[in-house]
PDB file of C-alpha atoms in Angstrom:
ATOM      1  CA  LEU A1315     129.790 -80.790  -2.845  1.00 64.00           C
ATOM      2  CA  ASP A1316     127.881 -83.626  -2.745  1.00 73.00           C
ATOM      3  CA  PHE A1317     125.774 -82.193  -5.375  1.00 75.00           C
ATOM      4  CA  ALA A1318     128.484 -81.431  -7.789  1.00 76.00           C
ATOM      5  CA  GLU A1319     129.963 -84.365  -7.350  1.00 78.00           C
ATOM      6  CA  SER A1320     126.716 -85.788  -8.523  1.00 80.00           C
ATOM      7  CA  HIS A1321     125.985 -84.242 -11.565  1.00 79.00           C
ATOM      8  CA  PRO A1322     128.858 -82.848 -14.490  1.00 82.00           C
ATOM      9  CA  ALA A1323     128.851 -80.710 -17.147  1.00 85.00           C
ATOM     10  CA  GLY A1324     125.329 -80.754 -19.665  1.00 83.00           C
ATOM     11  CA  SER A1325     123.411 -82.412 -16.815  1.00 83.00           C
ATOM     12  CA  GLU A1326     119.682 -81.727 -16.981  1.00 85.00           C
ATOM     13  CA  ILE A1327     119.085 -79.691 -13.214  1.00 84.00           C
ATOM     14  CA  THR A1328     115.877 -77.201 -12.435  1.00 84.00           C
ATOM     15  CA  VAL A1329     116.063 -73.780 -11.498  1.00 85.00           C
ATOM     16  CA  SER A1330     114.072 -72.078  -9.446  1.00 85.00           C
ATOM     17  CA  TYR A1331     113.886 -67.776 -10.251  1.00 85.00           C
ATOM     18  CA  ASP A1332     112.176 -64.528  -9.807  1.00 87.00           C
ATOM     19  CA  PRO A1333     109.981 -63.452 -12.863  1.00 90.00           C
ATOM     20  CA  ALA A1334     110.752 -59.829 -12.178  1.00 92.00           C
ATOM     21  CA  ASP A1335     114.075 -60.381 -11.554  1.00 90.00           C
ATOM     22  CA  PRO A1336     115.757 -63.960 -13.226  1.00 87.00           C
ATOM     23  CA  THR A1337     119.249 -62.635 -12.035  1.00 88.00           C
ATOM     24  CA  LYS A1338     118.391 -64.144  -8.369  1.00 87.00           C
ATOM     25  CA  ASN A1339     118.419 -68.011  -9.510  1.00 83.00           C
ATOM     26  CA  LYS A1340     119.140 -71.259  -7.150  1.00 82.00           C
ATOM     27  CA  ILE A1341     118.827 -74.724  -8.131  1.00 80.00           C
ATOM     28  CA  TYR A1342     116.344 -76.365  -7.388  1.00 76.00           C
ATOM     29  CA  GLY A1343     116.961 -78.616  -4.395  1.00 71.00           C
ATOM     30  CA  VAL A1344     120.212 -77.228  -3.079  1.00 73.00           C
ATOM     31  CA  GLU A1345     121.180 -75.900  -0.171  1.00 67.00           C
ATOM     32  CA  ILE A1346     123.880 -72.766  -0.813  1.00 65.00           C
ATOM     33  CA  ALA A1347     124.839 -71.331   2.529  1.00 65.00           C
ATOM     34  CA  GLY A1348     122.801 -71.918   5.794  1.00 67.00           C
ATOM     35  CA  LEU A1349     123.043 -73.664   9.019  1.00 72.00           C
ATOM     36  CA  PRO A1350     121.293 -76.725   9.967  1.00 74.00           C
ATOM     37  CA  LYS A1351     118.583 -76.906  12.653  1.00 77.00           C
ATOM     38  CA  TRP A1352     120.053 -78.557  15.693  1.00 82.00           C
ATOM     39  CA  VAL A1353     122.579 -74.945  15.697  1.00 83.00           C
ATOM     40  CA  PHE A1354     119.057 -72.613  17.216  1.00 85.00           C
ATOM     41  CA  LEU A1355     118.718 -74.945  20.033  1.00 89.00           C
ATOM     42  CA  ILE A1356     121.992 -73.924  21.189  1.00 91.00           C
ATOM     43  CA  PRO A1357     120.730 -70.869  21.857  1.00 92.00           C
ATOM     44  CA  VAL A1358     117.476 -71.946  23.362  1.00 93.00           C
ATOM     45  CA  GLY A1359     119.553 -73.827  25.854  1.00 93.00           C
ATOM     46  CA  PHE A1360     121.368 -70.498  27.442  1.00 95.00           C
ATOM     47  CA  PHE A1361     118.352 -68.933  27.624  1.00 96.00           C
ATOM     48  CA  VAL A1362     116.440 -72.324  29.862  1.00 96.00           C
ATOM     49  CA  ALA A1363     120.124 -71.916  31.419  1.00 97.00           C
ATOM     50  CA  GLY A1364     119.943 -68.495  32.094  1.00 97.00           C
ATOM     51  CA  VAL A1365     115.850 -68.585  33.043  1.00 97.00           C
ATOM     52  CA  VAL A1366     116.965 -72.075  35.718  1.00 97.00           C
ATOM     53  CA  ILE A1367     119.416 -69.963  37.385  1.00 97.00           C
ATOM     54  CA  ALA A1368     117.284 -66.839  37.769  1.00 97.00           C
ATOM     55  CA  LEU A1369     114.264 -68.114  39.272  1.00 96.00           C
ATOM     56  CA  MET A1370     117.204 -70.739  41.603  1.00 95.00           C
ATOM     57  CA  ARG A1371     118.892 -66.890  42.837  1.00 93.00           C
ATOM     58  CA  ARG A1372     115.524 -65.204  43.282  1.00 95.00           C
ATOM     59  CA  GLY A1373     113.954 -68.541  46.423  1.00 91.00           C
ATOM     60  CA  LYS A1374     117.902 -67.652  47.762  1.00 87.00           C
ATOM     61  CA  ILE A1375     117.261 -63.713  47.409  1.00 89.00           C
ATOM     62  CA  SER A1376     113.404 -64.643  49.430  1.00 90.00           C
ATOM     63  CA  LYS A1377     114.788 -66.769  51.595  1.00 86.00           C
ATOM     64  CA  MET A1378     117.279 -64.237  53.402  1.00 85.00           C
ATOM     65  CA  VAL A1379     114.600 -61.703  52.802  1.00 88.00           C
ATOM     66  CA  SER A1380     111.970 -63.864  55.273  1.00 86.00           C
ATOM     67  CA  MET A1381     114.953 -64.621  57.231  1.00 86.00           C
ATOM     68  CA  TYR A1382     115.051 -60.773  57.916  1.00 86.00           C
ATOM     69  CA  GLU A1383     112.086 -60.319  58.641  1.00 89.00           C
ATOM     70  CA  THR A1384     110.761 -62.845  61.304  1.00 88.00           C
ATOM     71  CA  GLY A1385     114.135 -64.811  61.466  1.00 88.00           C
ATOM     72  CA  VAL A1386     115.485 -65.961  65.491  1.00 90.00           C
ATOM     73  CA  GLU A1387     119.093 -63.982  66.391  1.00 90.00           C
ATOM     74  CA  GLY A1388     120.969 -66.179  67.176  1.00 89.00           C
ATOM     75  CA  ARG A1389     124.581 -65.637  69.304  1.00 90.00           C
ATOM     76  CA  GLY A1390     127.431 -67.756  67.099  1.00 93.00           C
ATOM     77  CA  THR A1391     131.220 -67.512  66.500  1.00 94.00           C
ATOM     78  CA  ILE A1392     133.074 -67.347  63.254  1.00 94.00           C
ATOM     79  CA  GLU A1393     134.552 -71.336  62.220  1.00 94.00           C
ATOM     80  CA  GLY A1394     136.801 -70.344  59.287  1.00 93.00           C
ATOM     81  CA  VAL A1395     137.416 -67.208  56.950  1.00 92.00           C
ATOM     82  CA  ARG A1396     139.260 -68.281  53.396  1.00 92.00           C
ATOM     83  CA  SER A1397     139.141 -66.079  50.073  1.00 89.00           C
ATOM     84  CA  ILE A1398     137.918 -68.412  47.009  1.00 88.00           C
ATOM     85  CA  TRP A1399     141.297 -67.526  45.073  1.00 86.00           C
ATOM     86  CA  TYR A1400     139.200 -68.930  41.787  1.00 87.00           C
ATOM     87  CA  ILE A1401     135.920 -66.471  41.027  1.00 85.00           C
ATOM     88  CA  HIS A1402     137.592 -62.755  40.976  1.00 81.00           C
ATOM     89  CA  MET A1403     136.378 -59.452  39.571  1.00 81.00           C
ATOM     90  CA  GLY A1404     140.002 -57.809  38.272  1.00 81.00           C
ATOM     91  CA  ARG A1405     142.027 -58.195  41.578  1.00 79.00           C
ATOM     92  CA  LYS A1406     139.685 -59.075  44.522  1.00 85.00           C
ATOM     93  CA  HIS A1407     137.656 -62.734  45.588  1.00 88.00           C
ATOM     94  CA  PRO A1408     134.826 -63.473  46.969  1.00 91.00           C
ATOM     95  CA  VAL A1409     136.061 -64.906  50.600  1.00 91.00           C
ATOM     96  CA  LYS A1410     133.877 -67.303  52.356  1.00 93.00           C
ATOM     97  CA  VAL A1411     132.848 -67.669  55.880  1.00 92.00           C
ATOM     98  CA  GLU A1412     131.597 -70.946  58.144  1.00 95.00           C
ATOM     99  CA  TYR A1413     130.183 -70.294  61.255  1.00 94.00           C
ATOM    100  CA  GLU A1414     128.172 -72.001  63.483  1.00 95.00           C
ATOM    101  CA  PHE A1415     125.103 -70.975  66.104  1.00 94.00           C
ATOM    102  CA  LYS A1416     122.421 -72.876  67.979  1.00 92.00           C
ATOM    103  CA  ASP A1417     119.486 -72.412  68.162  1.00 89.00           C
ATOM    104  CA  GLU A1418     116.440 -72.016  70.669  1.00 88.00           C
ATOM    105  CA  LEU A1419     117.051 -75.585  71.206  1.00 88.00           C
ATOM    106  CA  ALA A1420     120.223 -75.905  72.339  1.00 89.00           C
ATOM    107  CA  VAL A1421     121.581 -77.638  68.541  1.00 92.00           C
ATOM    108  CA  VAL A1422     124.867 -76.574  66.971  1.00 93.00           C
ATOM    109  CA  ARG A1423     124.297 -75.751  63.151  1.00 94.00           C
ATOM    110  CA  HIS A1424     126.785 -74.280  60.940  1.00 93.00           C
ATOM    111  CA  GLY A1425     125.522 -72.364  58.464  1.00 92.00           C
ATOM    112  CA  LYS A1426     128.867 -70.752  55.784  1.00 91.00           C
ATOM    113  CA  VAL A1427     128.224 -67.496  53.609  1.00 89.00           C
ATOM    114  CA  SER A1428     130.149 -66.452  50.638  1.00 88.00           C
ATOM    115  CA  THR A1429     130.389 -62.576  50.120  1.00 87.00           C
ATOM    116  CA  TRP A1430     132.231 -59.959  47.871  1.00 86.00           C
ATOM    117  CA  ASN A1431     132.384 -57.503  50.952  1.00 85.00           C
ATOM    118  CA  GLN A1432     135.807 -56.968  51.714  1.00 80.00           C
ATOM    119  CA  ARG A1433     134.909 -56.595  55.237  1.00 84.00           C
ATOM    120  CA  ALA A1434     134.826 -60.696  55.813  1.00 85.00           C
ATOM    121  CA  ASN A1435     138.732 -60.679  55.150  1.00 84.00           C
ATOM    122  CA  GLU A1436     139.210 -58.356  58.484  1.00 86.00           C
ATOM    123  CA  LEU A1437     137.000 -61.810  60.359  1.00 88.00           C
ATOM    124  CA  ARG A1438     138.838 -64.604  62.895  1.00 90.00           C
ATOM    125  CA  ALA A1439     138.132 -68.131  63.731  1.00 91.00           C
ATOM    126  CA  GLY A1440     137.054 -67.588  67.262  1.00 92.00           C
ATOM    127  CA  GLN A1441     135.012 -63.872  66.581  1.00 91.00           C
ATOM    128  CA  GLU A1442     131.530 -63.588  67.946  1.00 92.00           C
ATOM    129  CA  CYS A1443     128.509 -63.254  65.669  1.00 91.00           C
ATOM    130  CA  THR A1444     125.246 -62.822  64.733  1.00 90.00           C
ATOM    131  CA  VAL A1445     123.087 -64.733  63.425  1.00 91.00           C
ATOM    132  CA  LEU A1446     119.438 -64.649  61.575  1.00 91.00           C
ATOM    133  CA  TYR A1447     117.916 -67.825  60.850  1.00 91.00           C
ATOM    134  CA  SER A1448     114.710 -69.377  60.222  1.00 88.00           C
ATOM    135  CA  ARG A1449     113.050 -70.785  63.530  1.00 86.00           C
ATOM    136  CA  ASP A1450     111.079 -73.034  60.811  1.00 86.00           C
ATOM    137  CA  ASN A1451     114.016 -74.293  59.145  1.00 86.00           C
ATOM    138  CA  PRO A1452     117.622 -73.802  61.583  1.00 86.00           C
ATOM    139  CA  GLU A1453     119.430 -74.834  58.705  1.00 86.00           C
ATOM    140  CA  HIS A1454     119.167 -72.181  56.958  1.00 87.00           C
ATOM    141  CA  SER A1455     120.890 -68.979  58.428  1.00 89.00           C
ATOM    142  CA  ILE A1456     122.330 -65.485  57.780  1.00 88.00           C
ATOM    143  CA  LEU A1457     125.259 -63.405  59.241  1.00 87.00           C
ATOM    144  CA  TYR A1458     123.718 -60.448  60.117  1.00 80.00           C
ATOM    145  CA  ASP A1459     125.794 -57.537  61.526  1.00 76.00           C
ATOM    146  CA  VAL A1460     129.685 -58.348  61.085  1.00 70.00           C
ATOM    147  CA  LEU A1461     129.770 -58.161  57.409  1.00 66.00           C
ATOM    148  CA  VAL A1462     128.287 -54.728  58.136  1.00 61.00           C
ATOM    149  CA  THR A1463     130.403 -51.354  58.104  1.00 51.00           C
ATOM    150  CA  LYS A1464     130.252 -49.882  61.538  1.00 50.00           C
TER     151      LYS A1464
END
């Protein structure tokens, strides 16, 4: 539009064309259609965010596997169970389970897990549970037995 306004009818312009087919031509220096280059940064940003999220998830899974392999078993109790109502898959909502346990040094530790396992809805505050925790960092723990189907 800027080009059309700055060049009245009859103005001299430079045209580039395909010598084999002169019907394929273009006014030199005018971009008729296309996207600015910065628009292509949006998909790149989503890709980078996806890679970062995948790496974070992979680290969390590797910590959990490590706790299954080398974790210390401890007894704990369920502190609370609540449905995360703002996240849903169809009619199902994940459940957040909070628990506490004592480590080897009798220090009370707290943990929580969010799960799609519907057995978590059956858990009640005060119920006993088994917890696996990392000896190196007892803050890293997982529920062990209460979510397993019996």
